[in-house]
GROMACS .gro file of N, CA and C in nm:
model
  240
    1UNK      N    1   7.113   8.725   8.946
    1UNK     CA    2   7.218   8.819   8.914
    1UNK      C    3   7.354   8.761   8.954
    2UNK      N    4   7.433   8.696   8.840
    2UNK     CA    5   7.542   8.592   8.933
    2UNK      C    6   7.645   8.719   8.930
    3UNK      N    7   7.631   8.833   8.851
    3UNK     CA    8   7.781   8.946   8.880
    3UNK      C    9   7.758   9.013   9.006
    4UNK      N   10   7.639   9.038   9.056
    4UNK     CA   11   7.614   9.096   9.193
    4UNK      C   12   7.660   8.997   9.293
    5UNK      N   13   7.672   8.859   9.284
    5UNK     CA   14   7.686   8.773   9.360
    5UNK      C   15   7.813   8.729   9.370
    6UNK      N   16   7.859   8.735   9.279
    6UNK     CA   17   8.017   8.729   9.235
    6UNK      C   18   8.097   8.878   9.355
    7UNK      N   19   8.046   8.961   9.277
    7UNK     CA   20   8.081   9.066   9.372
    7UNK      C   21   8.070   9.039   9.493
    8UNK      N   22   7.956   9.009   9.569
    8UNK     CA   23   7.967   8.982   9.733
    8UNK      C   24   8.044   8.894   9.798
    9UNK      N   25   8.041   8.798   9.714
    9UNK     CA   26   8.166   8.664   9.749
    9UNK      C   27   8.272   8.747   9.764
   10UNK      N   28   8.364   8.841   9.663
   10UNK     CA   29   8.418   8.877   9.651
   10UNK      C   30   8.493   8.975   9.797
   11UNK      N   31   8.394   9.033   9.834
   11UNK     CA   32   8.366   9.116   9.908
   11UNK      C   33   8.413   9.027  10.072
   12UNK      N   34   8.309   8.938  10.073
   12UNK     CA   35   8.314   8.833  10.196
   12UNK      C   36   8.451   8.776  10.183
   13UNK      N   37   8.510   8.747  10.103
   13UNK     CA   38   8.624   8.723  10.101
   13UNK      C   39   8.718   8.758  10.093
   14UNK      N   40   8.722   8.901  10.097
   14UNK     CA   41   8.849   8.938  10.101
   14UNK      C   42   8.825   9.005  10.278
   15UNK      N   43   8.717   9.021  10.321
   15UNK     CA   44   8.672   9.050  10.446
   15UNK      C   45   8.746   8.929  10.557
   16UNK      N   46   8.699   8.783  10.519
   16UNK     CA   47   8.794   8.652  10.518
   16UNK      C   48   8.912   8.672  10.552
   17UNK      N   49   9.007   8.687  10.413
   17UNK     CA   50   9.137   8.734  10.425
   17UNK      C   51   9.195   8.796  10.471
   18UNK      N   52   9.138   8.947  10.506
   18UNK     CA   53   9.178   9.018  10.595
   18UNK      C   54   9.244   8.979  10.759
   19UNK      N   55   9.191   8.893  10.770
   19UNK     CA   56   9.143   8.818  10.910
   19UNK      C   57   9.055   8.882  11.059
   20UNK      N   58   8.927   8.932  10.989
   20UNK     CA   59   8.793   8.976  11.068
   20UNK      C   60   8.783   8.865  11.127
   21UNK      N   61   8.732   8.822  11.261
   21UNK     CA   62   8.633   8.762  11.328
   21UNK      C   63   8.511   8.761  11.270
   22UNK      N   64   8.414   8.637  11.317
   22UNK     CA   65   8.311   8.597  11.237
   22UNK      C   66   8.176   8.727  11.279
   23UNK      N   67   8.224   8.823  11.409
   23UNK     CA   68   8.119   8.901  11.407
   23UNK      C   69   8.130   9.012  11.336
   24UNK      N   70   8.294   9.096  11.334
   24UNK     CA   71   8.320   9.161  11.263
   24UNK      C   72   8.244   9.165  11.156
   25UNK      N   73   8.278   9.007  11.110
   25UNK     CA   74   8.228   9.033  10.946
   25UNK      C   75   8.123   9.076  10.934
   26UNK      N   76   7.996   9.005  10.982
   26UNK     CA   77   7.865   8.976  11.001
   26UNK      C   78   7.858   9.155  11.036
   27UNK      N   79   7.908   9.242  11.083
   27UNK     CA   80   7.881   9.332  11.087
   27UNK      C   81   7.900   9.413  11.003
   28UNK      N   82   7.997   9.421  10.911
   28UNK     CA   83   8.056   9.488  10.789
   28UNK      C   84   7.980   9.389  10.679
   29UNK      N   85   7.885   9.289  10.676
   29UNK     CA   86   7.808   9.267  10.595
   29UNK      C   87   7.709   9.314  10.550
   30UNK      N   88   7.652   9.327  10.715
   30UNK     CA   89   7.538   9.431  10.777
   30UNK      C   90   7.484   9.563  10.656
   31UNK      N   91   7.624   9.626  10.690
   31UNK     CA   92   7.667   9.792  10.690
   31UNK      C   93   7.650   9.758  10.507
   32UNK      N   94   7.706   9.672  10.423
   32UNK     CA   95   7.732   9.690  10.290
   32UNK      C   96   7.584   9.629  10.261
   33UNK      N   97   7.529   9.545  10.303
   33UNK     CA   98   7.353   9.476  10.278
   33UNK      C   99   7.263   9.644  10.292
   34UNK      N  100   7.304   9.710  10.356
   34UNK     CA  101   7.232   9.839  10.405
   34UNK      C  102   7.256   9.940  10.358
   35UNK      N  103   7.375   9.960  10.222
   35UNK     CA  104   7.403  10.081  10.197
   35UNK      C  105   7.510  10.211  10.285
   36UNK      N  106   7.528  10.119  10.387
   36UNK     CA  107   7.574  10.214  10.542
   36UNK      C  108   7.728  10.198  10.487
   37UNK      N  109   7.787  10.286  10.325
   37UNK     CA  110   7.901  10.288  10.322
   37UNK      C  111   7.997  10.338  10.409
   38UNK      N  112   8.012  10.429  10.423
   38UNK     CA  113   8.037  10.574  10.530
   38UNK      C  114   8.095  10.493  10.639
   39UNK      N  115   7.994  10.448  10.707
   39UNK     CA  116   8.031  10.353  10.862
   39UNK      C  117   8.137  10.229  10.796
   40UNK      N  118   8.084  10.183  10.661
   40UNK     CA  119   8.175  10.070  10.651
   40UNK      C  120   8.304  10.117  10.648
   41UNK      N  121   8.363  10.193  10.549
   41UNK     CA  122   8.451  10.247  10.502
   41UNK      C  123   8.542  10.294  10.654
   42UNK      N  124   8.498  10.343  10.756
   42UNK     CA  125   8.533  10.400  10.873
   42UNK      C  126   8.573  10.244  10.993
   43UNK      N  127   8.487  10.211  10.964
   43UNK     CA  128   8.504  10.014  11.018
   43UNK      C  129   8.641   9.948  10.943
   44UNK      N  130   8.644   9.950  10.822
   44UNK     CA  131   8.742   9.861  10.745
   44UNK      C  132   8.912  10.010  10.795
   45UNK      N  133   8.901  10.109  10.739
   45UNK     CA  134   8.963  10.194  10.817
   45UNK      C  135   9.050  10.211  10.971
   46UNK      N  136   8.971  10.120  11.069
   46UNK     CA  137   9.028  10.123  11.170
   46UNK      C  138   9.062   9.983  11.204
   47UNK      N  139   8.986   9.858  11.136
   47UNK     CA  140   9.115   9.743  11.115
   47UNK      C  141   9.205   9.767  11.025
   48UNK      N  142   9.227   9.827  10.956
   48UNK     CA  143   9.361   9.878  10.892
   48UNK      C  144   9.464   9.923  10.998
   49UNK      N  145   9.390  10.024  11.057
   49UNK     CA  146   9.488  10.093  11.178
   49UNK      C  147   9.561   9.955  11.271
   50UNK      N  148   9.445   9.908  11.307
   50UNK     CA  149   9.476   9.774  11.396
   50UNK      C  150   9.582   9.690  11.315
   51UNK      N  151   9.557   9.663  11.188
   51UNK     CA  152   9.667   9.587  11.131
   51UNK      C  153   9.792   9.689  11.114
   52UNK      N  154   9.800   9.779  11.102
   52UNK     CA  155   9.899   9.836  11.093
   52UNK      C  156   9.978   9.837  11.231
   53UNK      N  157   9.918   9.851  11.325
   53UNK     CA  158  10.031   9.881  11.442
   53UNK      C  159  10.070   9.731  11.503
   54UNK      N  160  10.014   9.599  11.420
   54UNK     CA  161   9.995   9.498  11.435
   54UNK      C  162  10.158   9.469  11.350
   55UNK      N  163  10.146   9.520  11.289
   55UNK     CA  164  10.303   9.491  11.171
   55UNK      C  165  10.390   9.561  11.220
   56UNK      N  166  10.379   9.683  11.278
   56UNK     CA  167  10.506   9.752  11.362
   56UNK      C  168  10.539   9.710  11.489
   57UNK      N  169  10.437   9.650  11.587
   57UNK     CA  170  10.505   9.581  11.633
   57UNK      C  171  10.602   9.424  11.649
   58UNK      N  172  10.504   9.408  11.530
   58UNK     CA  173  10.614   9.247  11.507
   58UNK      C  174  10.763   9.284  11.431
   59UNK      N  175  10.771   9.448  11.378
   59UNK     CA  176  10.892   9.478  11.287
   59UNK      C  177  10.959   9.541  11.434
   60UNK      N  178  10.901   9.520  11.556
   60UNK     CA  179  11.001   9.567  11.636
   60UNK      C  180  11.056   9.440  11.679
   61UNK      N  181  11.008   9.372  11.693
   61UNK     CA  182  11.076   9.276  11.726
   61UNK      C  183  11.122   9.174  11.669
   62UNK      N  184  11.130   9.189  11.566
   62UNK     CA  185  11.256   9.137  11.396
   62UNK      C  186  11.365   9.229  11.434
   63UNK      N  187  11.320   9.350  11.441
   63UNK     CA  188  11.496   9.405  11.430
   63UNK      C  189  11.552   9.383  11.612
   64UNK      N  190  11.477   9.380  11.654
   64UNK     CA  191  11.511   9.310  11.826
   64UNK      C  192  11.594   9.186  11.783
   65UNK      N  193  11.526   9.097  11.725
   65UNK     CA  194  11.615   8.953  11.664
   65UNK      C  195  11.774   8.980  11.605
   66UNK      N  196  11.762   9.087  11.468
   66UNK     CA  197  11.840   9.108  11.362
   66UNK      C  198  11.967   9.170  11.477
   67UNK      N  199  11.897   9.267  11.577
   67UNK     CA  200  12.040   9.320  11.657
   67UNK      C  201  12.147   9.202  11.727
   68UNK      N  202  12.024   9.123  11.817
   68UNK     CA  203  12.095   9.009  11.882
   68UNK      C  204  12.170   8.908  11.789
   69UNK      N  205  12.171   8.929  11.673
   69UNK     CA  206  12.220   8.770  11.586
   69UNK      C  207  12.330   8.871  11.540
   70UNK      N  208  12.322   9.006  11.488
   70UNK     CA  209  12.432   9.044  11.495
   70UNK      C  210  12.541   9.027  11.590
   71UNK      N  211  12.463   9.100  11.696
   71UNK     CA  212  12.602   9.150  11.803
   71UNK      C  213  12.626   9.006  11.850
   72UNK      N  214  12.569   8.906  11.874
   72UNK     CA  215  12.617   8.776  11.854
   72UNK      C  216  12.741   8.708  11.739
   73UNK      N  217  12.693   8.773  11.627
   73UNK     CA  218  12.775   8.739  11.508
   73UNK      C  219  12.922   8.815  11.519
   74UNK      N  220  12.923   8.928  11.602
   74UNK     CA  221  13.036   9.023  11.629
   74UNK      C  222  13.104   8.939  11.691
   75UNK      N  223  13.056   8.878  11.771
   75UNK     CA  224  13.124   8.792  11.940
   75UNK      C  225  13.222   8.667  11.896
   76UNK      N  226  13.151   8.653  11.750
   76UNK     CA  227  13.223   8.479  11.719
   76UNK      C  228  13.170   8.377  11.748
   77UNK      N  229  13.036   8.408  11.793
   77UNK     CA  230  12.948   8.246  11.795
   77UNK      C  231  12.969   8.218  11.635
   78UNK      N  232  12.939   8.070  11.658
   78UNK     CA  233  12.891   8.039  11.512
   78UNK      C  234  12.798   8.025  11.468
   79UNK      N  235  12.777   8.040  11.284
   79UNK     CA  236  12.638   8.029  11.241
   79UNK      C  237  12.615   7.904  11.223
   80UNK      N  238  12.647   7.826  11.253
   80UNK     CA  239  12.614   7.660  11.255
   80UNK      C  240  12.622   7.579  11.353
   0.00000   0.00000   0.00000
């Protein structure tokens, strides 16, 4: 069945991309080899969460940057 297989690659790889750890995955492989949507869906769900507060804190500290290069830029340093 190469479209079922296609699909799982698919699957494993975007699991990959995400950037899971190799047990993570192996566990959310588990859960989709088993039918155990529910749990998966609730698993992929809370690395979302994790990536999300993963991006707010790096956007805190971009605009931490963006303030200092301003109020720097106010002062008359130069940009070169």
């Amino acid at each position: 069945m190469p479209e079922a297989n296609n699909e799982f690659q698919r699957f494993y790889q975007n699991l990959i991309d995400i950037g899971l750890g190799e047990e993570m995955i192996a566990h959310c492989v588990l859960l989709q080899k088993e039918g155990r949507n529910r749990e998966l869906l609730l698993t992929l769900q809370s690395s979302r969460r994790n990536l999300l507060a993963n991006i707010h804190a790096e956007q805190k500290k971009l605009d931490c940057l963006d303030y200092l290069v301003n109020w720097l830029d106010k002062k008359g340093a130069k940009k070169y």
